[in-house]
Amino acid sequence: MITLRADLHTHTISSGHAYGSAKEMIEAAAERGLDLIALTDHAPAMPGSCQILHFSNLRAIPRRIGGVAVLRGVEANVLDRHGTLDLPDRILRRLDWVIASLHDNVLYPEPGTSYTDLYLALAENPQIDMIGHPDSPNFPFDAERVIPALGANGKIVELNSYHALGLGPENEANARRIVELCARHGVSIAVNSDAHSPWQVGATAPAVAMLEAMDFPESLILNASADRVLDYVRSRRPGFGEH
């Protein structure tokens, strides 16, 4: 049985289209019995989201609140086919947890186009920790090439419960294929809610059920253990926890 101890993709009211404060999201994590939460508001290119000052001042949020460890993070937007992100490296280096995601209201999909080279560029970016919801049919890529490259570069591949299992059969089929390849190549994943309100924190049951039915190895699920998450962060950010 798979039990998750952390939610590594959540949004506060600062994202502009979410509905809980940082305090409310952290309290919801505690109520769900989670040991860790990452606050990952949308970066500035997302319409209506917060600006760079928000991310440069995240140290105002304590690293532990009410028994819940807190990672200060971002869901950065991919801006172009080269994998450019919408926050500068000087800000990304100060954060604990960086998700890179393709959103169709920031990077407009081009029908008939492969995004393999874009994902390979993301694999090479040392600032990125996790690839967000890569199951979108709007941004197809050669998973046989991309998943091993992500693993070789230490990236975590997200299984986003809402995105993969709540947006239609194409997303689900893509997510299953990606997860199968992660298991085959020993690439770690994280199973997250993409919560946009306190009521959604930790809402990952459909994704967990899918993984259990597939006999996915628990050892490859980063957020099955908060200590596993923190060890990963420390390995990538030697100064983690100093501020």
Short mmCIF file of C-alpha atoms in Angstrom, two decimals:
data_model
loop_
_atom_site.label_atom_id
_atom_site.label_comp_id
_atom_site.label_asym_id
_atom_site.label_seq_id
_atom_site.Cartn_x
_atom_site.Cartn_y
_atom_site.Cartn_z
CA MET A 1 0.00 0.00 0.00
CA ILE A 2 1.36 3.40 -1.01
CA THR A 3 1.16 6.21 1.53
CA LEU A 4 2.25 9.73 0.63
CA ARG A 5 3.84 11.97 3.24
CA ALA A 6 4.21 15.18 1.21
CA ASP A 7 2.43 17.25 -1.42
CA LEU A 8 4.96 18.93 -3.70
CA HIS A 9 2.68 20.96 -5.98
CA THR A 10 0.26 23.45 -4.36
CA HIS A 11 -0.93 26.98 -5.05
CA THR A 12 -1.94 29.80 -2.72
CA ILE A 13 -4.11 32.83 -3.39
CA SER A 14 -0.96 34.54 -4.67
CA SER A 15 -1.31 32.56 -7.92
CA GLY A 16 -4.37 34.65 -8.74
CA HIS A 17 -6.74 31.75 -9.41
CA ALA A 18 -6.31 29.76 -6.18
CA TYR A 19 -8.27 30.14 -2.98
CA GLY A 20 -6.20 29.63 0.17
CA SER A 21 -3.51 31.55 2.00
CA ALA A 22 -0.12 30.01 2.70
CA LYS A 23 -1.23 29.51 6.33
CA GLU A 24 -4.44 27.77 5.25
CA MET A 25 -2.62 25.46 2.83
CA ILE A 26 -0.08 24.45 5.49
CA GLU A 27 -2.82 23.88 8.05
CA ALA A 28 -4.66 21.71 5.51
CA ALA A 29 -1.50 19.62 5.06
CA ALA A 30 -1.36 19.08 8.82
CA GLU A 31 -5.04 18.10 8.89
CA ARG A 32 -4.41 15.51 6.14
CA GLY A 33 -1.57 14.01 8.15
CA LEU A 34 1.16 15.16 5.77
CA ASP A 35 4.67 15.83 7.02
CA LEU A 36 5.69 18.27 4.28
CA ILE A 37 4.21 20.69 1.78
CA ALA A 38 5.77 22.68 -1.05
CA LEU A 39 4.22 26.06 -1.81
CA THR A 40 4.63 26.42 -5.57
CA ASP A 41 2.76 29.44 -6.84
CA HIS A 42 2.72 30.18 -10.53
CA ALA A 43 5.59 32.34 -11.75
CA PRO A 44 4.92 35.76 -13.35
CA ALA A 45 4.11 34.70 -16.94
CA MET A 46 0.90 33.02 -15.79
CA PRO A 47 -1.89 35.59 -16.25
CA GLY A 48 -2.91 37.08 -12.91
CA SER A 49 -0.11 35.49 -10.90
CA CYS A 50 2.35 37.10 -8.51
CA GLN A 51 5.51 38.90 -9.54
CA ILE A 52 9.19 38.29 -8.89
CA LEU A 53 9.14 40.03 -5.49
CA HIS A 54 6.88 37.27 -4.15
CA PHE A 55 9.54 34.64 -4.81
CA SER A 56 12.46 36.76 -3.61
CA ASN A 57 10.76 37.18 -0.21
CA LEU A 58 9.59 33.62 0.48
CA ARG A 59 12.06 33.41 3.38
CA ALA A 60 9.35 35.25 5.34
CA ILE A 61 7.59 31.86 5.61
CA PRO A 62 9.09 29.58 8.29
CA ARG A 63 10.51 26.23 7.22
CA ARG A 64 8.39 24.36 9.76
CA ILE A 65 4.90 25.26 10.94
CA GLY A 66 2.82 23.12 13.29
CA GLY A 67 4.87 20.01 12.63
CA VAL A 68 4.76 20.41 8.82
CA ALA A 69 7.98 21.08 6.93
CA VAL A 70 7.54 23.79 4.29
CA LEU A 71 9.43 24.06 1.02
CA ARG A 72 9.53 27.50 -0.59
CA GLY A 73 9.02 26.90 -4.27
CA VAL A 74 7.59 27.88 -7.62
CA GLU A 75 5.84 26.42 -10.62
CA ALA A 76 7.85 28.13 -13.33
CA ASN A 77 6.41 28.53 -16.81
CA VAL A 78 8.27 27.38 -19.90
CA LEU A 79 8.27 30.35 -22.28
CA ASP A 80 9.67 28.98 -25.54
CA ARG A 81 10.94 25.97 -27.46
CA HIS A 82 14.40 26.46 -25.88
CA GLY A 83 13.08 25.76 -22.38
CA THR A 84 13.47 29.31 -21.07
CA LEU A 85 11.78 29.83 -17.69
CA ASP A 86 10.02 32.96 -16.47
CA LEU A 87 12.18 33.55 -13.38
CA PRO A 88 15.90 34.36 -13.50
CA ASP A 89 18.43 31.85 -12.19
CA ARG A 90 19.38 34.21 -9.34
CA ILE A 91 15.85 33.76 -7.93
CA LEU A 92 15.53 30.06 -8.76
CA ARG A 93 18.76 29.33 -6.88
CA ARG A 94 17.24 30.81 -3.71
CA LEU A 95 14.23 28.51 -3.78
CA ASP A 96 13.91 25.03 -2.30
CA TRP A 97 11.77 23.44 -4.99
CA VAL A 98 11.43 24.38 -8.67
CA ILE A 99 8.78 22.86 -10.93
CA ALA A 100 8.94 23.53 -14.67
CA SER A 101 5.64 23.19 -16.51
CA LEU A 102 4.21 23.81 -19.95
CA HIS A 103 0.92 25.73 -19.86
CA ASP A 104 -1.09 26.35 -22.99
CA ASN A 105 -1.98 29.92 -21.96
CA VAL A 106 1.71 30.82 -21.74
CA LEU A 107 3.34 28.67 -24.43
CA TYR A 108 0.73 28.24 -27.13
CA PRO A 109 0.63 24.69 -28.56
CA GLU A 110 1.56 24.17 -32.19
CA PRO A 111 -0.44 21.25 -33.66
CA GLY A 112 1.71 18.56 -35.23
CA THR A 113 4.81 19.67 -33.36
CA SER A 114 7.01 17.47 -31.19
CA TYR A 115 8.27 18.99 -27.95
CA THR A 116 10.99 16.39 -27.43
CA ASP A 117 13.86 18.86 -27.79
CA LEU A 118 12.19 21.24 -25.36
CA TYR A 119 11.90 18.53 -22.70
CA LEU A 120 15.50 17.48 -23.32
CA ALA A 121 16.52 21.11 -22.70
CA LEU A 122 14.60 21.10 -19.41
CA ALA A 123 16.45 17.93 -18.42
CA GLU A 124 19.73 19.84 -18.76
CA ASN A 125 18.65 22.84 -16.65
CA PRO A 126 20.30 22.51 -13.21
CA GLN A 127 17.73 24.81 -11.55
CA ILE A 128 14.78 22.48 -12.22
CA ASP A 129 13.82 19.81 -9.68
CA MET A 130 10.58 18.43 -11.09
CA ILE A 131 8.84 18.35 -14.46
CA GLY A 132 5.21 19.31 -13.91
CA HIS A 133 2.29 17.36 -15.42
CA PRO A 134 4.07 16.09 -18.56
CA ASP A 135 0.96 14.16 -19.64
CA SER A 136 -0.64 17.00 -21.61
CA PRO A 137 -1.65 15.94 -25.14
CA ASN A 138 -1.04 19.56 -26.23
CA PHE A 139 2.72 19.09 -25.86
CA PRO A 140 3.62 15.61 -27.17
CA PHE A 141 7.16 14.30 -26.90
CA ASP A 142 9.15 11.11 -27.38
CA ALA A 143 8.95 9.69 -23.88
CA GLU A 144 11.36 6.86 -24.77
CA ARG A 145 14.07 9.51 -25.18
CA VAL A 146 12.96 12.06 -22.60
CA ILE A 147 12.31 9.92 -19.50
CA PRO A 148 15.82 8.38 -19.38
CA ALA A 149 17.31 11.86 -19.94
CA LEU A 150 15.32 13.27 -17.05
CA GLY A 151 16.48 10.45 -14.82
CA ALA A 152 20.10 10.85 -15.88
CA ASN A 153 19.91 14.50 -14.85
CA GLY A 154 18.29 13.84 -11.50
CA LYS A 155 14.89 15.29 -12.37
CA ILE A 156 11.70 14.14 -10.69
CA VAL A 157 8.78 13.35 -13.00
CA GLU A 158 5.40 14.40 -11.70
CA LEU A 159 2.27 12.27 -11.66
CA ASN A 160 -0.25 15.05 -11.15
CA SER A 161 -3.43 13.42 -9.88
CA TYR A 162 -5.75 16.13 -11.16
CA HIS A 163 -4.04 16.69 -14.49
CA ALA A 164 -3.48 13.01 -15.32
CA LEU A 165 -6.74 11.56 -14.10
CA GLY A 166 -9.17 14.46 -14.16
CA LEU A 167 -8.75 15.96 -17.62
CA GLY A 168 -9.61 13.13 -19.98
CA PRO A 169 -8.49 9.80 -21.43
CA GLU A 170 -5.56 11.19 -23.45
CA ASN A 171 -3.95 12.63 -20.34
CA GLU A 172 -4.46 9.37 -18.47
CA ALA A 173 -3.00 7.27 -21.28
CA ASN A 174 0.02 9.56 -21.51
CA ALA A 175 0.51 9.47 -17.74
CA ARG A 176 0.39 5.67 -17.68
CA ARG A 177 2.98 5.46 -20.42
CA ILE A 178 5.26 7.93 -18.65
CA VAL A 179 4.93 6.11 -15.33
CA GLU A 180 5.67 2.77 -16.99
CA LEU A 181 8.85 4.22 -18.48
CA CYS A 182 9.87 5.68 -15.12
CA ALA A 183 9.55 2.23 -13.56
CA ARG A 184 11.51 0.63 -16.40
CA HIS A 185 14.35 3.15 -16.23
CA GLY A 186 14.41 3.68 -12.46
CA VAL A 187 13.35 7.32 -12.67
CA SER A 188 11.81 8.81 -9.52
CA ILE A 189 8.36 10.36 -9.56
CA ALA A 190 6.33 12.55 -7.21
CA VAL A 191 2.57 12.16 -6.85
CA ASN A 192 0.90 15.50 -6.21
CA SER A 193 -2.47 17.20 -5.96
CA ASP A 194 -1.83 20.50 -7.78
CA ALA A 195 -4.09 21.90 -5.06
CA HIS A 196 -5.62 25.31 -5.72
CA SER A 197 -7.50 25.42 -2.43
CA PRO A 198 -7.02 24.01 1.09
CA TRP A 199 -9.69 21.39 0.39
CA GLN A 200 -7.56 19.89 -2.38
CA VAL A 201 -4.29 19.49 -0.48
CA GLY A 202 -3.26 15.84 -0.50
CA ALA A 203 -6.03 14.87 -2.95
CA THR A 204 -4.06 12.18 -4.76
CA ALA A 205 -6.15 9.03 -4.26
CA PRO A 206 -6.83 8.38 -7.99
CA ALA A 207 -3.13 8.56 -8.85
CA VAL A 208 -2.17 6.36 -5.92
CA ALA A 209 -4.77 3.77 -6.96
CA MET A 210 -3.33 3.75 -10.49
CA LEU A 211 0.21 3.21 -9.20
CA GLU A 212 -0.89 0.40 -6.90
CA ALA A 213 -2.70 -1.33 -9.75
CA MET A 214 0.51 -1.09 -11.80
CA ASP A 215 2.70 -2.38 -8.93
CA PHE A 216 4.83 0.74 -9.24
CA PRO A 217 7.82 0.50 -6.87
CA GLU A 218 7.38 2.61 -3.75
CA SER A 219 11.12 3.20 -3.67
CA LEU A 220 10.78 5.39 -6.78
CA ILE A 221 8.10 7.66 -5.24
CA LEU A 222 9.96 10.63 -3.79
CA ASN A 223 7.14 11.91 -1.62
CA ALA A 224 6.37 8.56 -0.02
CA SER A 225 8.75 9.89 2.65
CA ALA A 226 9.32 13.47 3.82
CA ASP A 227 12.90 12.55 4.71
CA ARG A 228 13.38 11.30 1.16
CA VAL A 229 12.21 14.68 -0.16
CA LEU A 230 14.46 16.61 2.21
CA ASP A 231 17.48 14.45 1.36
CA TYR A 232 16.85 15.14 -2.32
CA VAL A 233 16.63 18.89 -1.71
CA ARG A 234 19.81 18.91 0.39
CA SER A 235 21.67 16.99 -2.31
CA ARG A 236 20.84 19.70 -4.83
CA ARG A 237 21.05 22.75 -2.58
CA PRO A 238 23.97 22.49 -0.16
CA GLY A 239 22.87 25.65 1.71
CA PHE A 240 19.31 24.41 2.28
CA GLY A 241 17.98 25.34 5.71
CA GLU A 242 20.45 28.11 6.46
CA HIS A 243 17.87 30.89 6.03
#
